[in-house]
C-alpha cells in the first residue's frame, strides 16, 4: 500500500474553505450583519486562499491532473518561492487567516474548514512534503504510431475475424480470405 500524500488533501480542503469563506463573506455583507467588516474580511481572505490554492502541486509519482488555467496562477505561486512552497508557512498562514472569520456567523463554516486545512498542511509539512509546480509533459517525437502498422478499418466493437463481412468488389464478387482448411480423414 502506498504512502498518502497529505498535501493533496490539504489543497482540496483549503480550496473548498476559501470558496465557503468567500460565499459566507458575501452573505454577511449583503445581509447587513452586525460587524459586517469581518464578512468583508472573509471576502478578501477567501479570494486570497482560492488564488493561492487553485494550482495543484505535483505528486511524487508525477501523475497529477492539472486544473484548467492553473499554469498562470502556478507561475505566480512559484514566484514567491519558499513562502508558498513550504507547507509549514501555509499551515501558519491558513491558521492566521481563519481567526477573524470566526467572529461572524456567515464565515464560521469557512473558518472551520480553513483551520482543518491548516492542520492537514501541518501534517504534510511534518512528512517533508513540499509544493512543486506540475511540469508540462513534452510530447516525444517519433514514438507515436510506431506500434500501429495498419490501423483498423471498422469502428469498435469489432467482431472476431471469422465473423466479419467479406470484402465485395465492384463486380459483386466476394473475396474469400485464404484460410487453411484441414480435413479429417475419419
mmCIF file with all atom_site columns, C-alpha atoms in Angstrom:
data_model
loop_
_atom_site.group_PDB
_atom_site.id
_atom_site.type_symbol
_atom_site.label_atom_id
_atom_site.label_alt_id
_atom_site.label_comp_id
_atom_site.label_asym_id
_atom_site.label_entity_id
_atom_site.label_seq_id
_atom_site.pdbx_PDB_ins_code
_atom_site.Cartn_x
_atom_site.Cartn_y
_atom_site.Cartn_z
_atom_site.occupancy
_atom_site.B_iso_or_equiv
_atom_site.pdbx_formal_charge
_atom_site.auth_seq_id
_atom_site.auth_comp_id
_atom_site.auth_asym_id
_atom_site.auth_atom_id
_atom_site.pdbx_PDB_model_num
ATOM 1   C CA . UNK A 1 1   ? 0.000   0.000   0.000   1.00 0.00 ? 1   UNK A CA 1
ATOM 2   C CA . UNK A 1 2   ? 1.351   3.417   -0.936  1.00 0.00 ? 2   UNK A CA 1
ATOM 3   C CA . UNK A 1 3   ? 2.080   6.460   1.148   1.00 0.00 ? 3   UNK A CA 1
ATOM 4   C CA . UNK A 1 4   ? -0.676  9.042   1.491   1.00 0.00 ? 4   UNK A CA 1
ATOM 5   C CA . UNK A 1 5   ? 0.252   12.472  0.186   1.00 0.00 ? 5   UNK A CA 1
ATOM 6   C CA . UNK A 1 6   ? -1.375  14.777  2.721   1.00 0.00 ? 6   UNK A CA 1
ATOM 7   C CA . UNK A 1 7   ? -0.744  17.949  0.752   1.00 0.00 ? 7   UNK A CA 1
ATOM 8   C CA . UNK A 1 8   ? -3.301  16.920  -1.882  1.00 0.00 ? 8   UNK A CA 1
ATOM 9   C CA . UNK A 1 9   ? -5.976  16.589  0.802   1.00 0.00 ? 9   UNK A CA 1
ATOM 10  C CA . UNK A 1 10  ? -4.975  19.900  2.325   1.00 0.00 ? 10  UNK A CA 1
ATOM 11  C CA . UNK A 1 11  ? -5.088  21.612  -1.068  1.00 0.00 ? 11  UNK A CA 1
ATOM 12  C CA . UNK A 1 12  ? -8.627  20.439  -1.777  1.00 0.00 ? 12  UNK A CA 1
ATOM 13  C CA . UNK A 1 13  ? -9.754  21.287  1.764   1.00 0.00 ? 13  UNK A CA 1
ATOM 14  C CA . UNK A 1 14  ? -8.220  24.766  1.632   1.00 0.00 ? 14  UNK A CA 1
ATOM 15  C CA . UNK A 1 15  ? -9.700  25.470  -1.812  1.00 0.00 ? 15  UNK A CA 1
ATOM 16  C CA . UNK A 1 16  ? -13.155 24.499  -0.575  1.00 0.00 ? 16  UNK A CA 1
ATOM 17  C CA . UNK A 1 17  ? -12.592 26.556  2.596   1.00 0.00 ? 17  UNK A CA 1
ATOM 18  C CA . UNK A 1 18  ? -11.665 29.609  0.534   1.00 0.00 ? 18  UNK A CA 1
ATOM 19  C CA . UNK A 1 19  ? -14.811 29.254  -1.547  1.00 0.00 ? 19  UNK A CA 1
ATOM 20  C CA . UNK A 1 20  ? -17.001 28.810  1.532   1.00 0.00 ? 20  UNK A CA 1
ATOM 21  C CA . UNK A 1 21  ? -15.311 31.773  3.233   1.00 0.00 ? 21  UNK A CA 1
ATOM 22  C CA . UNK A 1 22  ? -15.890 33.925  0.142   1.00 0.00 ? 22  UNK A CA 1
ATOM 23  C CA . UNK A 1 23  ? -19.566 32.966  -0.095  1.00 0.00 ? 23  UNK A CA 1
ATOM 24  C CA . UNK A 1 24  ? -20.052 33.494  3.651   1.00 0.00 ? 24  UNK A CA 1
ATOM 25  C CA . UNK A 1 25  ? -18.451 36.914  3.355   1.00 0.00 ? 25  UNK A CA 1
ATOM 26  C CA . UNK A 1 26  ? -20.768 37.891  0.523   1.00 0.00 ? 26  UNK A CA 1
ATOM 27  C CA . UNK A 1 27  ? -23.771 36.720  2.560   1.00 0.00 ? 27  UNK A CA 1
ATOM 28  C CA . UNK A 1 28  ? -22.547 38.675  5.603   1.00 0.00 ? 28  UNK A CA 1
ATOM 29  C CA . UNK A 1 29  ? -22.046 41.914  3.669   1.00 0.00 ? 29  UNK A CA 1
ATOM 30  C CA . UNK A 1 30  ? -25.227 41.594  1.599   1.00 0.00 ? 30  UNK A CA 1
ATOM 31  C CA . UNK A 1 31  ? -27.272 40.614  4.676   1.00 0.00 ? 31  UNK A CA 1
ATOM 32  C CA . UNK A 1 32  ? -26.019 43.671  6.550   1.00 0.00 ? 32  UNK A CA 1
ATOM 33  C CA . UNK A 1 33  ? -24.950 41.657  9.590   1.00 0.00 ? 33  UNK A CA 1
ATOM 34  C CA . UNK A 1 34  ? -23.579 43.422  12.639  1.00 0.00 ? 34  UNK A CA 1
ATOM 35  C CA . UNK A 1 35  ? -19.786 43.589  12.401  1.00 0.00 ? 35  UNK A CA 1
ATOM 36  C CA . UNK A 1 36  ? -20.027 43.220  8.623   1.00 0.00 ? 36  UNK A CA 1
ATOM 37  C CA . UNK A 1 37  ? -16.358 44.221  8.482   1.00 0.00 ? 37  UNK A CA 1
ATOM 38  C CA . UNK A 1 38  ? -15.464 40.645  9.373   1.00 0.00 ? 38  UNK A CA 1
ATOM 39  C CA . UNK A 1 39  ? -17.594 39.491  6.447   1.00 0.00 ? 39  UNK A CA 1
ATOM 40  C CA . UNK A 1 40  ? -15.714 41.878  4.151   1.00 0.00 ? 40  UNK A CA 1
ATOM 41  C CA . UNK A 1 41  ? -12.519 40.367  5.523   1.00 0.00 ? 41  UNK A CA 1
ATOM 42  C CA . UNK A 1 42  ? -13.968 36.937  4.670   1.00 0.00 ? 42  UNK A CA 1
ATOM 43  C CA . UNK A 1 43  ? -14.375 38.038  1.045   1.00 0.00 ? 43  UNK A CA 1
ATOM 44  C CA . UNK A 1 44  ? -10.757 39.204  0.857   1.00 0.00 ? 44  UNK A CA 1
ATOM 45  C CA . UNK A 1 45  ? -9.343  36.181  2.708   1.00 0.00 ? 45  UNK A CA 1
ATOM 46  C CA . UNK A 1 46  ? -11.449 33.731  0.704   1.00 0.00 ? 46  UNK A CA 1
ATOM 47  C CA . UNK A 1 47  ? -10.289 35.248  -2.562  1.00 0.00 ? 47  UNK A CA 1
ATOM 48  C CA . UNK A 1 48  ? -6.652  35.108  -1.447  1.00 0.00 ? 48  UNK A CA 1
ATOM 49  C CA . UNK A 1 49  ? -6.947  31.468  -0.363  1.00 0.00 ? 49  UNK A CA 1
ATOM 50  C CA . UNK A 1 50  ? -8.623  30.485  -3.640  1.00 0.00 ? 50  UNK A CA 1
ATOM 51  C CA . UNK A 1 51  ? -5.864  32.152  -5.669  1.00 0.00 ? 51  UNK A CA 1
ATOM 52  C CA . UNK A 1 52  ? -3.162  30.520  -3.536  1.00 0.00 ? 52  UNK A CA 1
ATOM 53  C CA . UNK A 1 53  ? -4.690  27.038  -3.538  1.00 0.00 ? 53  UNK A CA 1
ATOM 54  C CA . UNK A 1 54  ? -6.037  26.784  -7.096  1.00 0.00 ? 54  UNK A CA 1
ATOM 55  C CA . UNK A 1 55  ? -2.787  25.481  -8.613  1.00 0.00 ? 55  UNK A CA 1
ATOM 56  C CA . UNK A 1 56  ? -2.280  21.874  -7.595  1.00 0.00 ? 56  UNK A CA 1
ATOM 57  C CA . UNK A 1 57  ? 1.137   20.670  -6.602  1.00 0.00 ? 57  UNK A CA 1
ATOM 58  C CA . UNK A 1 58  ? 2.806   17.798  -8.376  1.00 0.00 ? 58  UNK A CA 1
ATOM 59  C CA . UNK A 1 59  ? 2.535   14.401  -6.749  1.00 0.00 ? 59  UNK A CA 1
ATOM 60  C CA . UNK A 1 60  ? 5.653   12.385  -6.053  1.00 0.00 ? 60  UNK A CA 1
ATOM 61  C CA . UNK A 1 61  ? 4.621   9.893   -8.725  1.00 0.00 ? 61  UNK A CA 1
ATOM 62  C CA . UNK A 1 62  ? 4.090   12.743  -11.176 1.00 0.00 ? 62  UNK A CA 1
ATOM 63  C CA . UNK A 1 63  ? 0.536   11.687  -12.118 1.00 0.00 ? 63  UNK A CA 1
ATOM 64  C CA . UNK A 1 64  ? -1.284  14.864  -11.135 1.00 0.00 ? 64  UNK A CA 1
ATOM 65  C CA . UNK A 1 65  ? -4.056  16.248  -13.330 1.00 0.00 ? 65  UNK A CA 1
ATOM 66  C CA . UNK A 1 66  ? -3.737  19.963  -13.915 1.00 0.00 ? 66  UNK A CA 1
ATOM 67  C CA . UNK A 1 67  ? -6.714  22.199  -13.214 1.00 0.00 ? 67  UNK A CA 1
ATOM 68  C CA . UNK A 1 68  ? -7.911  24.319  -16.152 1.00 0.00 ? 68  UNK A CA 1
ATOM 69  C CA . UNK A 1 69  ? -5.929  27.548  -16.344 1.00 0.00 ? 69  UNK A CA 1
ATOM 70  C CA . UNK A 1 70  ? -3.716  26.701  -13.397 1.00 0.00 ? 70  UNK A CA 1
ATOM 71  C CA . UNK A 1 71  ? -0.450  27.470  -15.226 1.00 0.00 ? 71  UNK A CA 1
ATOM 72  C CA . UNK A 1 72  ? -0.910  31.218  -14.844 1.00 0.00 ? 72  UNK A CA 1
ATOM 73  C CA . UNK A 1 73  ? -1.520  31.048  -11.094 1.00 0.00 ? 73  UNK A CA 1
ATOM 74  C CA . UNK A 1 74  ? 1.182   28.404  -10.645 1.00 0.00 ? 74  UNK A CA 1
ATOM 75  C CA . UNK A 1 75  ? 3.698   30.856  -12.112 1.00 0.00 ? 75  UNK A CA 1
ATOM 76  C CA . UNK A 1 76  ? 2.665   33.462  -9.522  1.00 0.00 ? 76  UNK A CA 1
ATOM 77  C CA . UNK A 1 77  ? 2.796   30.939  -6.656  1.00 0.00 ? 77  UNK A CA 1
ATOM 78  C CA . UNK A 1 78  ? 6.196   29.736  -7.892  1.00 0.00 ? 78  UNK A CA 1
ATOM 79  C CA . UNK A 1 79  ? 7.424   33.341  -7.978  1.00 0.00 ? 79  UNK A CA 1
ATOM 80  C CA . UNK A 1 80  ? 7.132   33.697  -4.195  1.00 0.00 ? 80  UNK A CA 1
ATOM 81  C CA . UNK A 1 81  ? 9.447   30.722  -3.704  1.00 0.00 ? 81  UNK A CA 1
ATOM 82  C CA . UNK A 1 82  ? 9.779   29.257  -0.212  1.00 0.00 ? 82  UNK A CA 1
ATOM 83  C CA . UNK A 1 83  ? 6.913   31.358  1.169   1.00 0.00 ? 83  UNK A CA 1
ATOM 84  C CA . UNK A 1 84  ? 4.403   29.424  -0.908  1.00 0.00 ? 84  UNK A CA 1
ATOM 85  C CA . UNK A 1 85  ? 6.229   26.112  -1.374  1.00 0.00 ? 85  UNK A CA 1
ATOM 86  C CA . UNK A 1 86  ? 6.793   25.358  2.293   1.00 0.00 ? 86  UNK A CA 1
ATOM 87  C CA . UNK A 1 87  ? 3.793   23.728  3.957   1.00 0.00 ? 87  UNK A CA 1
ATOM 88  C CA . UNK A 1 88  ? 4.781   24.979  7.420   1.00 0.00 ? 88  UNK A CA 1
ATOM 89  C CA . UNK A 1 89  ? 4.293   28.511  6.106   1.00 0.00 ? 89  UNK A CA 1
ATOM 90  C CA . UNK A 1 90  ? 0.954   27.601  4.525   1.00 0.00 ? 90  UNK A CA 1
ATOM 91  C CA . UNK A 1 91  ? -0.240  25.962  7.753   1.00 0.00 ? 91  UNK A CA 1
ATOM 92  C CA . UNK A 1 92  ? 0.574   29.075  9.792   1.00 0.00 ? 92  UNK A CA 1
ATOM 93  C CA . UNK A 1 93  ? -0.869  31.378  7.108   1.00 0.00 ? 93  UNK A CA 1
ATOM 94  C CA . UNK A 1 94  ? -4.166  29.488  6.940   1.00 0.00 ? 94  UNK A CA 1
ATOM 95  C CA . UNK A 1 95  ? -4.424  29.349  10.735  1.00 0.00 ? 95  UNK A CA 1
ATOM 96  C CA . UNK A 1 96  ? -3.912  33.130  10.945  1.00 0.00 ? 96  UNK A CA 1
ATOM 97  C CA . UNK A 1 97  ? -6.392  33.796  8.130   1.00 0.00 ? 97  UNK A CA 1
ATOM 98  C CA . UNK A 1 98  ? -9.005  31.616  9.837   1.00 0.00 ? 98  UNK A CA 1
ATOM 99  C CA . UNK A 1 99  ? -9.146  33.509  13.149  1.00 0.00 ? 99  UNK A CA 1
ATOM 100 C CA . UNK A 1 100 ? -11.008 36.740  12.156  1.00 0.00 ? 100 UNK A CA 1
ATOM 101 C CA . UNK A 1 101 ? -13.681 34.815  10.261  1.00 0.00 ? 101 UNK A CA 1
ATOM 102 C CA . UNK A 1 102 ? -14.867 33.175  13.471  1.00 0.00 ? 102 UNK A CA 1
ATOM 103 C CA . UNK A 1 103 ? -16.385 36.404  14.808  1.00 0.00 ? 103 UNK A CA 1
ATOM 104 C CA . UNK A 1 104 ? -19.401 36.471  12.482  1.00 0.00 ? 104 UNK A CA 1
ATOM 105 C CA . UNK A 1 105 ? -21.840 33.670  11.744  1.00 0.00 ? 105 UNK A CA 1
ATOM 106 C CA . UNK A 1 106 ? -21.749 33.526  7.896   1.00 0.00 ? 106 UNK A CA 1
ATOM 107 C CA . UNK A 1 107 ? -17.981 32.950  7.810   1.00 0.00 ? 107 UNK A CA 1
ATOM 108 C CA . UNK A 1 108 ? -17.730 30.405  10.648  1.00 0.00 ? 108 UNK A CA 1
ATOM 109 C CA . UNK A 1 109 ? -18.008 27.363  8.371   1.00 0.00 ? 109 UNK A CA 1
ATOM 110 C CA . UNK A 1 110 ? -15.242 28.650  6.102   1.00 0.00 ? 110 UNK A CA 1
ATOM 111 C CA . UNK A 1 111 ? -13.115 29.380  9.159   1.00 0.00 ? 111 UNK A CA 1
ATOM 112 C CA . UNK A 1 112 ? -13.521 25.835  10.490  1.00 0.00 ? 112 UNK A CA 1
ATOM 113 C CA . UNK A 1 113 ? -12.643 24.351  7.093   1.00 0.00 ? 113 UNK A CA 1
ATOM 114 C CA . UNK A 1 114 ? -9.598  26.600  6.813   1.00 0.00 ? 114 UNK A CA 1
ATOM 115 C CA . UNK A 1 115 ? -8.484  25.513  10.281  1.00 0.00 ? 115 UNK A CA 1
ATOM 116 C CA . UNK A 1 116 ? -8.804  21.859  9.260   1.00 0.00 ? 116 UNK A CA 1
ATOM 117 C CA . UNK A 1 117 ? -6.798  22.573  6.098   1.00 0.00 ? 117 UNK A CA 1
ATOM 118 C CA . UNK A 1 118 ? -4.160  24.229  8.272   1.00 0.00 ? 118 UNK A CA 1
ATOM 119 C CA . UNK A 1 119 ? -3.859  21.105  10.405  1.00 0.00 ? 119 UNK A CA 1
ATOM 120 C CA . UNK A 1 120 ? -3.577  18.882  7.323   1.00 0.00 ? 120 UNK A CA 1
ATOM 121 C CA . UNK A 1 121 ? -0.877  21.164  5.893   1.00 0.00 ? 121 UNK A CA 1
ATOM 122 C CA . UNK A 1 122 ? 0.971   20.926  9.200   1.00 0.00 ? 122 UNK A CA 1
ATOM 123 C CA . UNK A 1 123 ? 0.790   17.135  8.987   1.00 0.00 ? 123 UNK A CA 1
ATOM 124 C CA . UNK A 1 124 ? 2.075   17.285  5.369   1.00 0.00 ? 124 UNK A CA 1
ATOM 125 C CA . UNK A 1 125 ? 4.944   19.527  6.440   1.00 0.00 ? 125 UNK A CA 1
ATOM 126 C CA . UNK A 1 126 ? 5.934   17.097  9.188   1.00 0.00 ? 126 UNK A CA 1
ATOM 127 C CA . UNK A 1 127 ? 6.016   14.372  6.492   1.00 0.00 ? 127 UNK A CA 1
ATOM 128 C CA . UNK A 1 128 ? 8.500   16.516  4.462   1.00 0.00 ? 128 UNK A CA 1
ATOM 129 C CA . UNK A 1 129 ? 6.125   17.233  1.597   1.00 0.00 ? 129 UNK A CA 1
ATOM 130 C CA . UNK A 1 130 ? 6.628   20.361  -0.485  1.00 0.00 ? 130 UNK A CA 1
ATOM 131 C CA . UNK A 1 131 ? 4.668   22.165  -3.218  1.00 0.00 ? 131 UNK A CA 1
ATOM 132 C CA . UNK A 1 132 ? 6.164   21.756  -6.692  1.00 0.00 ? 132 UNK A CA 1
ATOM 133 C CA . UNK A 1 133 ? 4.546   23.003  -9.897  1.00 0.00 ? 133 UNK A CA 1
ATOM 134 C CA . UNK A 1 134 ? 3.243   20.477  -12.387 1.00 0.00 ? 134 UNK A CA 1
ATOM 135 C CA . UNK A 1 135 ? 5.680   20.228  -15.273 1.00 0.00 ? 135 UNK A CA 1
ATOM 136 C CA . UNK A 1 136 ? 4.151   20.223  -18.724 1.00 0.00 ? 136 UNK A CA 1
ATOM 137 C CA . UNK A 1 137 ? 4.760   16.929  -20.447 1.00 0.00 ? 137 UNK A CA 1
ATOM 138 C CA . UNK A 1 138 ? 6.773   17.344  -23.616 1.00 0.00 ? 138 UNK A CA 1
ATOM 139 C CA . UNK A 1 139 ? 5.448   15.181  -26.450 1.00 0.00 ? 139 UNK A CA 1
ATOM 140 C CA . UNK A 1 140 ? 8.068   12.669  -27.504 1.00 0.00 ? 140 UNK A CA 1
ATOM 141 C CA . UNK A 1 141 ? 8.601   12.924  -31.238 1.00 0.00 ? 141 UNK A CA 1
ATOM 142 C CA . UNK A 1 142 ? 8.713   9.819   -33.352 1.00 0.00 ? 142 UNK A CA 1
ATOM 143 C CA . UNK A 1 143 ? 7.311   7.497   -30.698 1.00 0.00 ? 143 UNK A CA 1
ATOM 144 C CA . UNK A 1 144 ? 3.622   7.844   -31.517 1.00 0.00 ? 144 UNK A CA 1
ATOM 145 C CA . UNK A 1 145 ? 2.287   5.343   -34.017 1.00 0.00 ? 145 UNK A CA 1
ATOM 146 C CA . UNK A 1 146 ? 5.302   3.046   -34.223 1.00 0.00 ? 146 UNK A CA 1
ATOM 147 C CA . UNK A 1 147 ? 3.433   0.111   -32.764 1.00 0.00 ? 147 UNK A CA 1
ATOM 148 C CA . UNK A 1 148 ? 0.460   0.507   -35.117 1.00 0.00 ? 148 UNK A CA 1
ATOM 149 C CA . UNK A 1 149 ? 1.322   -0.844  -38.549 1.00 0.00 ? 149 UNK A CA 1
ATOM 150 C CA . UNK A 1 150 ? -2.126  -0.718  -40.073 1.00 0.00 ? 150 UNK A CA 1
ATOM 151 C CA . UNK A 1 151 ? -4.983  0.957   -38.217 1.00 0.00 ? 151 UNK A CA 1
ATOM 152 C CA . UNK A 1 152 ? -8.316  -0.861  -38.021 1.00 0.00 ? 152 UNK A CA 1
ATOM 153 C CA . UNK A 1 153 ? -10.789 -0.151  -40.818 1.00 0.00 ? 153 UNK A CA 1
ATOM 154 C CA . UNK A 1 154 ? -14.058 -0.652  -38.934 1.00 0.00 ? 154 UNK A CA 1
ATOM 155 C CA . UNK A 1 155 ? -15.037 1.029   -35.680 1.00 0.00 ? 155 UNK A CA 1
ATOM 156 C CA . UNK A 1 156 ? -15.278 -0.871  -32.402 1.00 0.00 ? 156 UNK A CA 1
ATOM 157 C CA . UNK A 1 157 ? -16.743 -3.148  -31.272 1.00 0.00 ? 157 UNK A CA 1
ATOM 158 C CA . UNK A 1 158 ? -15.123 -5.382  -33.858 1.00 0.00 ? 158 UNK A CA 1
ATOM 159 C CA . UNK A 1 159 ? -16.398 -8.922  -34.346 1.00 0.00 ? 159 UNK A CA 1
ATOM 160 C CA . UNK A 1 160 ? -13.906 -11.783 -34.407 1.00 0.00 ? 160 UNK A CA 1
ATOM 161 C CA . UNK A 1 161 ? -12.107 -12.307 -37.713 1.00 0.00 ? 161 UNK A CA 1
ATOM 162 C CA . UNK A 1 162 ? -14.214 -15.328 -38.746 1.00 0.00 ? 162 UNK A CA 1
ATOM 163 C CA . UNK A 1 163 ? -17.493 -13.378 -38.380 1.00 0.00 ? 163 UNK A CA 1
ATOM 164 C CA . UNK A 1 164 ? -16.521 -10.265 -40.300 1.00 0.00 ? 164 UNK A CA 1
ATOM 165 C CA . UNK A 1 165 ? -18.084 -9.399  -43.648 1.00 0.00 ? 165 UNK A CA 1
ATOM 166 C CA . UNK A 1 166 ? -16.114 -10.434 -46.659 1.00 0.00 ? 166 UNK A CA 1
ATOM 167 C CA . UNK A 1 167 ? -14.976 -7.561  -48.911 1.00 0.00 ? 167 UNK A CA 1
ATOM 168 C CA . UNK A 1 168 ? -17.006 -7.181  -52.113 1.00 0.00 ? 168 UNK A CA 1
ATOM 169 C CA . UNK A 1 169 ? -15.549 -5.605  -55.251 1.00 0.00 ? 169 UNK A CA 1
ATOM 170 C CA . UNK A 1 170 ? -17.392 -3.641  -57.990 1.00 0.00 ? 170 UNK A CA 1
ATOM 171 C CA . UNK A 1 171 ? -18.408 -6.764  -59.927 1.00 0.00 ? 171 UNK A CA 1
ATOM 172 C CA . UNK A 1 172 ? -20.181 -8.197  -56.937 1.00 0.00 ? 172 UNK A CA 1
ATOM 173 C CA . UNK A 1 173 ? -17.660 -10.998 -56.401 1.00 0.00 ? 173 UNK A CA 1
ATOM 174 C CA . UNK A 1 174 ? -16.933 -11.852 -52.805 1.00 0.00 ? 174 UNK A CA 1
ATOM 175 C CA . UNK A 1 175 ? -13.273 -12.125 -51.959 1.00 0.00 ? 175 UNK A CA 1
ATOM 176 C CA . UNK A 1 176 ? -12.588 -15.088 -49.744 1.00 0.00 ? 176 UNK A CA 1
ATOM 177 C CA . UNK A 1 177 ? -9.719  -14.741 -47.390 1.00 0.00 ? 177 UNK A CA 1
ATOM 178 C CA . UNK A 1 178 ? -7.222  -17.555 -47.630 1.00 0.00 ? 178 UNK A CA 1
ATOM 179 C CA . UNK A 1 179 ? -7.588  -19.659 -44.524 1.00 0.00 ? 179 UNK A CA 1
ATOM 180 C CA . UNK A 1 180 ? -6.015  -23.066 -44.063 1.00 0.00 ? 180 UNK A CA 1
ATOM 181 C CA . UNK A 1 181 ? -8.544  -25.877 -44.187 1.00 0.00 ? 181 UNK A CA 1
ATOM 182 C CA . UNK A 1 182 ? -7.851  -29.164 -42.500 1.00 0.00 ? 182 UNK A CA 1
ATOM 183 C CA . UNK A 1 183 ? -9.782  -32.260 -43.416 1.00 0.00 ? 183 UNK A CA 1
ATOM 184 C CA . UNK A 1 184 ? -10.258 -35.094 -41.038 1.00 0.00 ? 184 UNK A CA 1
ATOM 185 C CA . UNK A 1 185 ? -9.556  -38.489 -42.571 1.00 0.00 ? 185 UNK A CA 1
ATOM 186 C CA . UNK A 1 186 ? -12.057 -40.269 -40.350 1.00 0.00 ? 186 UNK A CA 1
#
